[in-house]
Short mmCIF file of C-alpha atoms and ligand atoms in Angstrom, two decimals:
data_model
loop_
_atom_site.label_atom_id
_atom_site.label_comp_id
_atom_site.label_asym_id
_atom_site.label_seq_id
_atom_site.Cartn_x
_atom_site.Cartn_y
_atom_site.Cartn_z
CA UNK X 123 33.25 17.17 43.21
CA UNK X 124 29.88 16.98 41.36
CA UNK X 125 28.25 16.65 38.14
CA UNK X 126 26.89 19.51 38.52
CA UNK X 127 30.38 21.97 38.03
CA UNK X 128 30.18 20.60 34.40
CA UNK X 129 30.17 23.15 31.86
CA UNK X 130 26.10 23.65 31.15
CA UNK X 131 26.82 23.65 27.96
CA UNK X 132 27.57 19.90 28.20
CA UNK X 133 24.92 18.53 30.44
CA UNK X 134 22.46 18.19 28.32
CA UNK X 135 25.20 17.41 25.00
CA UNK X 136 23.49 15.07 22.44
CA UNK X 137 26.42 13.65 20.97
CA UNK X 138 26.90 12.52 17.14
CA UNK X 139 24.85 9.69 15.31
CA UNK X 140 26.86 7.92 13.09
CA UNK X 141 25.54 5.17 11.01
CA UNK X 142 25.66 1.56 11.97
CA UNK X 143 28.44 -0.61 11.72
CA UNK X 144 28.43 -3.81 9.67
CA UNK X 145 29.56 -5.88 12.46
CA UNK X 146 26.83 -4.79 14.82
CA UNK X 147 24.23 -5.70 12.52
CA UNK X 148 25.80 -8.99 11.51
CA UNK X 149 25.61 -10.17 15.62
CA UNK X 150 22.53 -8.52 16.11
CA UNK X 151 20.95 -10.53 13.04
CA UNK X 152 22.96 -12.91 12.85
CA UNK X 153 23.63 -12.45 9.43
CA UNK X 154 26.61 -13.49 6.97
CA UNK X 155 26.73 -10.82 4.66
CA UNK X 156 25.53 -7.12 5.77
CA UNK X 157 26.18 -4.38 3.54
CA UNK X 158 26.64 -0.87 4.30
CA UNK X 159 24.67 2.17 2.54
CA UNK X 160 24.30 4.24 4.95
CA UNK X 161 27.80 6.61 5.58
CA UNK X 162 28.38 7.99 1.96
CA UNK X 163 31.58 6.03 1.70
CA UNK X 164 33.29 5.20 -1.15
CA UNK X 165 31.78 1.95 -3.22
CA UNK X 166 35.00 0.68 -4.50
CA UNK X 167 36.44 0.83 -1.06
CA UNK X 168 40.36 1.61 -1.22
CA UNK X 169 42.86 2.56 -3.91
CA UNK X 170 45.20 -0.14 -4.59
CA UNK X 171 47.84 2.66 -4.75
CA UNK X 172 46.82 3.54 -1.97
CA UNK X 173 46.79 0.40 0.26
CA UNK X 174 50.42 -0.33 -1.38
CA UNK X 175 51.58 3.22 0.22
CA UNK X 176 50.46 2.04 3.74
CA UNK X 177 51.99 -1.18 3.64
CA UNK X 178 55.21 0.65 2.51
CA UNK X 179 54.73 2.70 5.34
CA UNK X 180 54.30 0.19 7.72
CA UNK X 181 58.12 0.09 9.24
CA UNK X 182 58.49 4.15 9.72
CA UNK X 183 55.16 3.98 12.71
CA UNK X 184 57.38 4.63 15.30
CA UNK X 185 58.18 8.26 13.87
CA UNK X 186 56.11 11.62 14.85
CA UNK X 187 54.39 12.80 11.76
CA UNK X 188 55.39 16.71 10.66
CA UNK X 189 53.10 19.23 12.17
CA UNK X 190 51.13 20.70 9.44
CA UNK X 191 51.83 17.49 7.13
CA UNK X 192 54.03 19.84 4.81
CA UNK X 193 54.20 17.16 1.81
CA UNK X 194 50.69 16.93 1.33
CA UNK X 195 50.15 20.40 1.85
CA UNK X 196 52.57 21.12 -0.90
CA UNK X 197 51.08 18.08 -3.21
CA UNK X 198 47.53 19.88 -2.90
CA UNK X 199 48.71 23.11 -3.41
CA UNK X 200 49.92 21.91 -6.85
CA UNK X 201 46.76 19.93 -7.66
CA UNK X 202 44.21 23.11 -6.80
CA UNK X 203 46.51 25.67 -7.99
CA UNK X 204 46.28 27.59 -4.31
CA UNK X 205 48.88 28.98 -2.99
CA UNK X 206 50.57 26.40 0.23
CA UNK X 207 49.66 29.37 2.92
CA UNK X 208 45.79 29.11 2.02
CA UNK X 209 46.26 25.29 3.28
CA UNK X 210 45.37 23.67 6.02
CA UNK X 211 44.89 20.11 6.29
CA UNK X 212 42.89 18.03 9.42
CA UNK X 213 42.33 15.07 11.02
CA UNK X 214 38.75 15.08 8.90
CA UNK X 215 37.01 18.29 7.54
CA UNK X 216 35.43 17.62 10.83
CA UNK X 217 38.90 19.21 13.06
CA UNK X 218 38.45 21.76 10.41
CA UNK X 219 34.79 22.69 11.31
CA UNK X 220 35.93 22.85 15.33
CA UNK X 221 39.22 24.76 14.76
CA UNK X 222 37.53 27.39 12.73
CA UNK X 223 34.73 27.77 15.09
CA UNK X 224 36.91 28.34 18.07
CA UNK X 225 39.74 30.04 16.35
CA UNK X 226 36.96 32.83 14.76
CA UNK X 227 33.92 32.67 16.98
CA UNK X 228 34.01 34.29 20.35
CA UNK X 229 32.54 32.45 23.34
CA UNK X 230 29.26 34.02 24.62
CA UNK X 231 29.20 36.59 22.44
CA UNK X 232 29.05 35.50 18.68
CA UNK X 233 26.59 33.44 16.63
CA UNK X 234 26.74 31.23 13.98
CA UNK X 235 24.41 30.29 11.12
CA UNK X 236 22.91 27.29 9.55
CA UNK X 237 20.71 25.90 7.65
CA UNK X 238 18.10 23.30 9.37
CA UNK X 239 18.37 20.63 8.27
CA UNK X 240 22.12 20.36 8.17
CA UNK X 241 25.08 18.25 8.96
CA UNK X 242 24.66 17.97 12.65
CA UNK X 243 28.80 18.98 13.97
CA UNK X 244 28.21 22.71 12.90
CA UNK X 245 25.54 23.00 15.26
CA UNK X 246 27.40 20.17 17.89
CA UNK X 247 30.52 22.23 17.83
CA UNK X 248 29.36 25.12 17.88
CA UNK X 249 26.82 24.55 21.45
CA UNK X 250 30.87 23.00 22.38
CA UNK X 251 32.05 26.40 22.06
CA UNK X 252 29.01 28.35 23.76
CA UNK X 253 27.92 29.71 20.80
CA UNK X 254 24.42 31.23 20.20
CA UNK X 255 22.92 28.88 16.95
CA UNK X 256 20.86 30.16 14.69
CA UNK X 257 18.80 27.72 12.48
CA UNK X 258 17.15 28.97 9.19
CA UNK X 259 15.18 26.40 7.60
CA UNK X 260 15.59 25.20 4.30
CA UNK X 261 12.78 25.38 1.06
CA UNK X 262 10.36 22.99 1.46
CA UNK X 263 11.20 21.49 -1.42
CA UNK X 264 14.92 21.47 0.36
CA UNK X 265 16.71 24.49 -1.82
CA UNK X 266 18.70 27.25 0.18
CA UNK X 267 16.50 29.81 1.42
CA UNK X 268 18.94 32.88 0.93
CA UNK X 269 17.38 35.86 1.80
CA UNK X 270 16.49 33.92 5.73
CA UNK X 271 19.88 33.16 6.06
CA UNK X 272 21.26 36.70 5.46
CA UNK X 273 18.32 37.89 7.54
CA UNK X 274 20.04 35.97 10.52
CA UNK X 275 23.38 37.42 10.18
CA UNK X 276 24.63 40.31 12.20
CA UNK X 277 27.88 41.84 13.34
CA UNK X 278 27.84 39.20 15.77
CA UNK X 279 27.52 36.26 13.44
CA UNK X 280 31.30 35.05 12.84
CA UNK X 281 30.36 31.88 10.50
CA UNK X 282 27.86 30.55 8.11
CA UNK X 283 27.88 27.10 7.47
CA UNK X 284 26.89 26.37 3.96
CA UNK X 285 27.21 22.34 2.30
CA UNK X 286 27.10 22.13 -1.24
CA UNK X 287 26.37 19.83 -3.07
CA UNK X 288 24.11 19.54 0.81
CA UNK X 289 23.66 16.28 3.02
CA UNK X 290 21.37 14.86 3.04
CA UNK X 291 19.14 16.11 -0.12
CA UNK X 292 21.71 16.33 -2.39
CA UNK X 293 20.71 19.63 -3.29
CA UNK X 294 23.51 21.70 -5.20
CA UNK X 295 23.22 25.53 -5.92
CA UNK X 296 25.56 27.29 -8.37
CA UNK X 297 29.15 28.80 -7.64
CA UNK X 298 27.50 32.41 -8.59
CA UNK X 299 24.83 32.03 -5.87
CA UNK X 300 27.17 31.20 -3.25
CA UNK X 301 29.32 34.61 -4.54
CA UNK X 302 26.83 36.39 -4.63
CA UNK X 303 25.53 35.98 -1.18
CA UNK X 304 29.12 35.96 0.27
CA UNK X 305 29.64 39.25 -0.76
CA UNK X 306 26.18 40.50 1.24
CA UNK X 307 27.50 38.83 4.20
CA UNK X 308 28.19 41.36 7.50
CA UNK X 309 32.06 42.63 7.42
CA UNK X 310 33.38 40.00 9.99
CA UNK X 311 31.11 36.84 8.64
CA UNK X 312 32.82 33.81 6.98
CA UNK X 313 30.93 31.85 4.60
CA UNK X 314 31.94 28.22 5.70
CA UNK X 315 31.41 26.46 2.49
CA UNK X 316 31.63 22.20 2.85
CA UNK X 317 32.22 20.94 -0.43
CA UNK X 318 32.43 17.03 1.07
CA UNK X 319 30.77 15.86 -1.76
CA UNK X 320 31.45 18.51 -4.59
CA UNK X 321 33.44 15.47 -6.36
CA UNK X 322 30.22 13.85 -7.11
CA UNK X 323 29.01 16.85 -9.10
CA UNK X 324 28.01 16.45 -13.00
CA UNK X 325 30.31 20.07 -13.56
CA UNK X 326 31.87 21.19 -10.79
CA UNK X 327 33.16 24.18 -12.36
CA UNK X 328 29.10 24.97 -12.38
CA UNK X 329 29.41 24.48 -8.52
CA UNK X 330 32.00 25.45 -6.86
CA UNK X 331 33.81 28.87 -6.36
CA UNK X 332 37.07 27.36 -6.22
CA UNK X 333 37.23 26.55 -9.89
CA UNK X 334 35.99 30.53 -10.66
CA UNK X 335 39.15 33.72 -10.92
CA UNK X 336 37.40 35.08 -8.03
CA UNK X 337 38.37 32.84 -5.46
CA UNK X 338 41.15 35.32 -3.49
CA UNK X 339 42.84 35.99 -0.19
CA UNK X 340 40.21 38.75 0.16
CA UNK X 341 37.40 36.24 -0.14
CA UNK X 342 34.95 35.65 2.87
CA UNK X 343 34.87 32.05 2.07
CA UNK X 344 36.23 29.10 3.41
CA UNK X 345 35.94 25.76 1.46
CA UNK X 346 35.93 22.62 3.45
CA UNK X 347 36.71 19.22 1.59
CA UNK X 348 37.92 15.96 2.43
CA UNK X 349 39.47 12.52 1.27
CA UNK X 350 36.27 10.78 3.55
CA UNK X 351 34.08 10.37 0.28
CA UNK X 352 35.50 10.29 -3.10
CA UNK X 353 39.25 9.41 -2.55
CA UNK X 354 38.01 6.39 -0.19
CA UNK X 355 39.68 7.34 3.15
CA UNK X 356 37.06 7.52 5.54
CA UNK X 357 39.01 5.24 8.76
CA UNK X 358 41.76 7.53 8.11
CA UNK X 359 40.21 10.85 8.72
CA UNK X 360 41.95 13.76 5.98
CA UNK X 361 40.42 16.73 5.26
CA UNK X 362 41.57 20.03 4.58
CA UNK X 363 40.42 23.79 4.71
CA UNK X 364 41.26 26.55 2.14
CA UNK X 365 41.23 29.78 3.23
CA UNK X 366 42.84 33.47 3.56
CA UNK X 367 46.39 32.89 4.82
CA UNK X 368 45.97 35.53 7.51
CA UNK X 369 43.37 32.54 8.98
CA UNK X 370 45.01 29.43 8.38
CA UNK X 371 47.73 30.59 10.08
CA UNK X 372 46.03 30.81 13.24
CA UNK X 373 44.50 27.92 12.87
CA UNK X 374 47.73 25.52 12.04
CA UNK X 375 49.07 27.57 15.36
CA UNK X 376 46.33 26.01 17.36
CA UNK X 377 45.81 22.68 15.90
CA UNK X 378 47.35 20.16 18.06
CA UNK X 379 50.50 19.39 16.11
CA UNK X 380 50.12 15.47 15.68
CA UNK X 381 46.20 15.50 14.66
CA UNK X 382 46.55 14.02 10.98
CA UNK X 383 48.98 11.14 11.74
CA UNK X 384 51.74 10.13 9.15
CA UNK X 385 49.57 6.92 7.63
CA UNK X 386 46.78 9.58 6.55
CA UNK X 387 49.14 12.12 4.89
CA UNK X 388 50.98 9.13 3.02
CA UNK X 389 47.44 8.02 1.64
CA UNK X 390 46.52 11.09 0.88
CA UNK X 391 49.69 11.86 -1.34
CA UNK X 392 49.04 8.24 -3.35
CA UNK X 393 45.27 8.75 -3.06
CA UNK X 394 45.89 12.42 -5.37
CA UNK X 395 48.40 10.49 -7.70
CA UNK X 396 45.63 7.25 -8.38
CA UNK X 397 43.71 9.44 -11.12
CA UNK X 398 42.26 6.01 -12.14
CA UNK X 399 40.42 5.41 -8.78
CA UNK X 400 39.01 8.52 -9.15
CA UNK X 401 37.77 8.56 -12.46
CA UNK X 402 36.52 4.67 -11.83
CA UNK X 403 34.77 6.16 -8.35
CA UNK X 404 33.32 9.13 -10.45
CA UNK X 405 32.28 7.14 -13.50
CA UNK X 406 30.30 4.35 -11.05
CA UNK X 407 28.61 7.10 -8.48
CA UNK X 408 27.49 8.69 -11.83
CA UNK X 409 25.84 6.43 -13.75
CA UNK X 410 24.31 4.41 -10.59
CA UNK X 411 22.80 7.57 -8.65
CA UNK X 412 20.76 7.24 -12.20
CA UNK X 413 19.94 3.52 -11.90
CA UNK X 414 18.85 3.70 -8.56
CA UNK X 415 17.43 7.70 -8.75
CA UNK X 416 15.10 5.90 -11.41
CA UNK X 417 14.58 1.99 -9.56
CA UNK X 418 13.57 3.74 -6.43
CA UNK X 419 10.53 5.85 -8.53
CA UNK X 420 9.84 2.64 -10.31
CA UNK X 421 8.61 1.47 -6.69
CA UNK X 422 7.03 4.57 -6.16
CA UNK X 423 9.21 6.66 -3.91
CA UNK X 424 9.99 10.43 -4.10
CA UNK X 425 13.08 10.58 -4.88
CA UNK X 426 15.19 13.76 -4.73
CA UNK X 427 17.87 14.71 -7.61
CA UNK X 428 21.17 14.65 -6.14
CA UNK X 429 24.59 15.84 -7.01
CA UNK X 430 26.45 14.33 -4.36
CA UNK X 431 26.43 9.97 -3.77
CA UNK X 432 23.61 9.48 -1.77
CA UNK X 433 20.04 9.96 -2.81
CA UNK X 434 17.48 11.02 -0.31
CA UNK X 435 14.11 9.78 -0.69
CA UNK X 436 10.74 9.27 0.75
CA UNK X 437 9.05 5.55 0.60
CA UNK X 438 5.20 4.90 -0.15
CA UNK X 439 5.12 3.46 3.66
CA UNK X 440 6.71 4.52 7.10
CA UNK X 441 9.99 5.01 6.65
CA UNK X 442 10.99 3.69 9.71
CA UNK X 443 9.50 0.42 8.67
CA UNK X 444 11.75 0.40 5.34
CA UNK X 445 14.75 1.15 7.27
CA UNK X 446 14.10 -1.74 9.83
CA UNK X 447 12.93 -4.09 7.48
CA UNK X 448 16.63 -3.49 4.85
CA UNK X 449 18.36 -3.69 8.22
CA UNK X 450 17.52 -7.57 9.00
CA UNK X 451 17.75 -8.59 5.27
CA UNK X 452 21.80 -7.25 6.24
CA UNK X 453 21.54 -3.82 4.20
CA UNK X 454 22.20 -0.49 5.67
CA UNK X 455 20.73 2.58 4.72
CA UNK X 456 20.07 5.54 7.04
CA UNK X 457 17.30 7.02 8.61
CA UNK X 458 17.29 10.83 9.11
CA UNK X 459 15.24 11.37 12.17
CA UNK X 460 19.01 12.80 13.61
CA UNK X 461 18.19 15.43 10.70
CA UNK X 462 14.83 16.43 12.00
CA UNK X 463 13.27 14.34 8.82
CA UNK X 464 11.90 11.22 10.17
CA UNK X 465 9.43 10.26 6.75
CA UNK X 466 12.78 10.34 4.88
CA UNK X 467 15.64 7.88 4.12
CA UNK X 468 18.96 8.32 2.76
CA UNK X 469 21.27 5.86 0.52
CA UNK X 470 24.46 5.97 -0.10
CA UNK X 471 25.29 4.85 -3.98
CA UNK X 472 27.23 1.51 -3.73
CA UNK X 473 28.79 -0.94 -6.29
CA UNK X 474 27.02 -2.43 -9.03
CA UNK X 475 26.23 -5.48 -7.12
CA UNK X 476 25.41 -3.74 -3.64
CA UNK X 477 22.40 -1.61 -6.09
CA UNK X 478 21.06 -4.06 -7.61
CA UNK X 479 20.52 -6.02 -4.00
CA UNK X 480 18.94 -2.81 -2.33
CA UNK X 481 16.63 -2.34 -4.93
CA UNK X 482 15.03 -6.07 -5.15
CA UNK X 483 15.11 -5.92 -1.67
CA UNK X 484 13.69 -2.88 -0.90
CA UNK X 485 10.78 -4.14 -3.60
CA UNK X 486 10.53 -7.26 -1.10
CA UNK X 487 9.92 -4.79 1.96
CA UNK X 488 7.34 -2.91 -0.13
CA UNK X 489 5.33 -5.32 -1.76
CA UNK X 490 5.21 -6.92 1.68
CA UNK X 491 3.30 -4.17 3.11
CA UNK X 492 1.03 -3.41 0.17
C1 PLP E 106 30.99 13.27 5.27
C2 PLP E 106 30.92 14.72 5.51
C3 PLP E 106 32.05 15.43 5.86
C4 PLP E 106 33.39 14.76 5.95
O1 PLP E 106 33.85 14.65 7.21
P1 PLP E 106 35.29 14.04 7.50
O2 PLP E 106 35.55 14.50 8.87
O3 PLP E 106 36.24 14.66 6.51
O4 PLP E 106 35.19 12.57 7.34
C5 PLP E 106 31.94 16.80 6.06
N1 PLP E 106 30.78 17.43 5.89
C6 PLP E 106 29.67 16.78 5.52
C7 PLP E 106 28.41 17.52 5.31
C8 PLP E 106 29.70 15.41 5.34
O5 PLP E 106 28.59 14.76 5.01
#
């Protein structure tokens, strides 16, 4: 046998960047206290309802979860006011991104769309699944270029990936946009829409089509979303897909049955009942996206308005120097050369206390240098 019977598609396979890991930085500084900006994650780290529920749940591990995790299908259909068939919930959005490509997109013969920059699994899975990728680059001043993306569409193209509010400007465009240009869309083209972050939004009745009458089984859209970012469980990987029922029922057909383990569907269920945490997470990404939106220009960066809880910005010197320098004062930010922008950083909004550290720190790196 030889490396060389390996799929091609493989060989060359660059495989995800994720961003750094407190404990790696602590050894490799030898630091005390690192914190982490850098993954979007939530800043007032787990419910309390929610960490009760696992420790509840502690004595029932040696049980299979339920394929399909039928509770907390049934608890979201109630809380989105979607019918249970247009459900499908994933071990992340990220199993929801690779089912859909291989359950709609046809080896060697379909494309997909995206916009470049994006978040890099569309493209990942999608080379996985020999697909032909077609990149459309964003606005220059990193708004959706519509009229490029439909260009690239054909009868071919099975799926356009769309993120809204998007990662990693922060960019949001309006719920009537996205309907309009879902209904120009070839007869066989899902609109993938990844609303990760559309909990951070100032309205999100303004953003997202779910909210609107016109969301339907005939729609052409599929909205991603997950319990990663604004419900705080990242390290237990929940996400879920909404969609027509014709599709999600091929998809929960070839999901392997035990992907969202019973821990994750438990959380979820108390992470929807802990309206607190989620107000609390809300009110604090709100008001410090402003603080630091407005600290960051302060010290002269270009800063770019966000909707989501990150902010994306460009510092007065190299950027790789800012990143490096945060890194062995112990804070972690992330660079975006994996995003084709290496001039730009990204931050994820933290606590109060985790702010107000990356900003006089980030003044240290800068007056340093100037
Ligand atoms: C964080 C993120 C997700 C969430 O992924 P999970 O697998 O649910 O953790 C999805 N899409 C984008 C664009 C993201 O940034």
């Amino acid at each position: 046998m030889h490396r060389k019977t390996v799929r091609s598609e493989i060989k060359d396979f660059e495989p995800y960047t994720s961003g750094l890991s407190i404990a790696e930085i602590k050894k490799r500084y030898n630091l005390s206290t690192v914190i982490k900006m850098g993954s979007n994650e939530n800043p007032l780290g787990t419910s309390p309802l929610v960490q009760k529920e696992i420790q509840r749940q502690a004595d029932y591990c040696f049980r299979y979860p339920r394929p399909g995790s039928p509770e907390l299908t049934k608890a979201l259909s109630t809380h989105l006011g979607i019918s249970q068939e247009c459900i499908v919930i994933g071990n992340g959005s990220d199993e929801l991104i690779d089912l859909l490509l291989r359950v709609k997109a046809r080896p060697g013969l379909d494309n997909v769309v995206i916009f470049e920059p994006s978040f890099s699994l569309y493209r990942l899975q999608a080379k996985l699944c020999g697909l032909e990728i077609r990149k459309v680059p964003l606005n220059s001043d990193f708004s959706f270029a519509w009229d490029s993306l439909l260009k690239q569409t054909d009868q071919n193209t099975a799926l356009v990936f769309l993120t809204n509010p998007d990662n990693p400007s922060g960019y949001a465009t309006s719920k009537q946009q996205i309907l309009k240009f879902s209904q120009k869309l070839p007869e066989n083209c899902f609109l993938v829409l990844d609303e990760a972050y559309i909990d951070f939004t100032q309205d999100q009745d303004r953003f997202s089509p779910l909210s609107s009458d016109q969301y339907s089984e005939e729609s052409k859209i599929v909205i991603l979303r997950t319990f990663s970012k604004m419900y705080g469980l990242a390290g237990l990987r929940l996400g879920y897909g909404i969609m027509p029922a014709w599709l999600s029922d091929f998809l929960l057909r070839v999901k392997l049955p035990f992907s969202v383990n019973m821990l994750a569907e438990k959380a979820g269920l108390a992470a929807l009942k802990d309206k607190e945490f989620f107000q609390l997470t809300k009110q604090t990404v709100l008001q410090e996206r402003y603080y630091l939106h407005h600290e960051m220009e302060k010290l002269s960066c270009k800063v770019f308005s966000s909707q989501a809880n990150f902010l994306m910005f460009q510092p007065p010197i190299e950027a790789k120097h800012v990143f490096e320098s945060l890194l062995a004062k112990g804070i972690i930010i992330r660079p975006l050369q994996s995003y084709g922008l290496p001039k730009y950083l990204r931050v994820s909004v933290g606590n109060k206390q985790e702010n107000r550290l990356f900003i006089s720190s980030l003044e240290e790196v800068l007056h340093d240098k100037i």
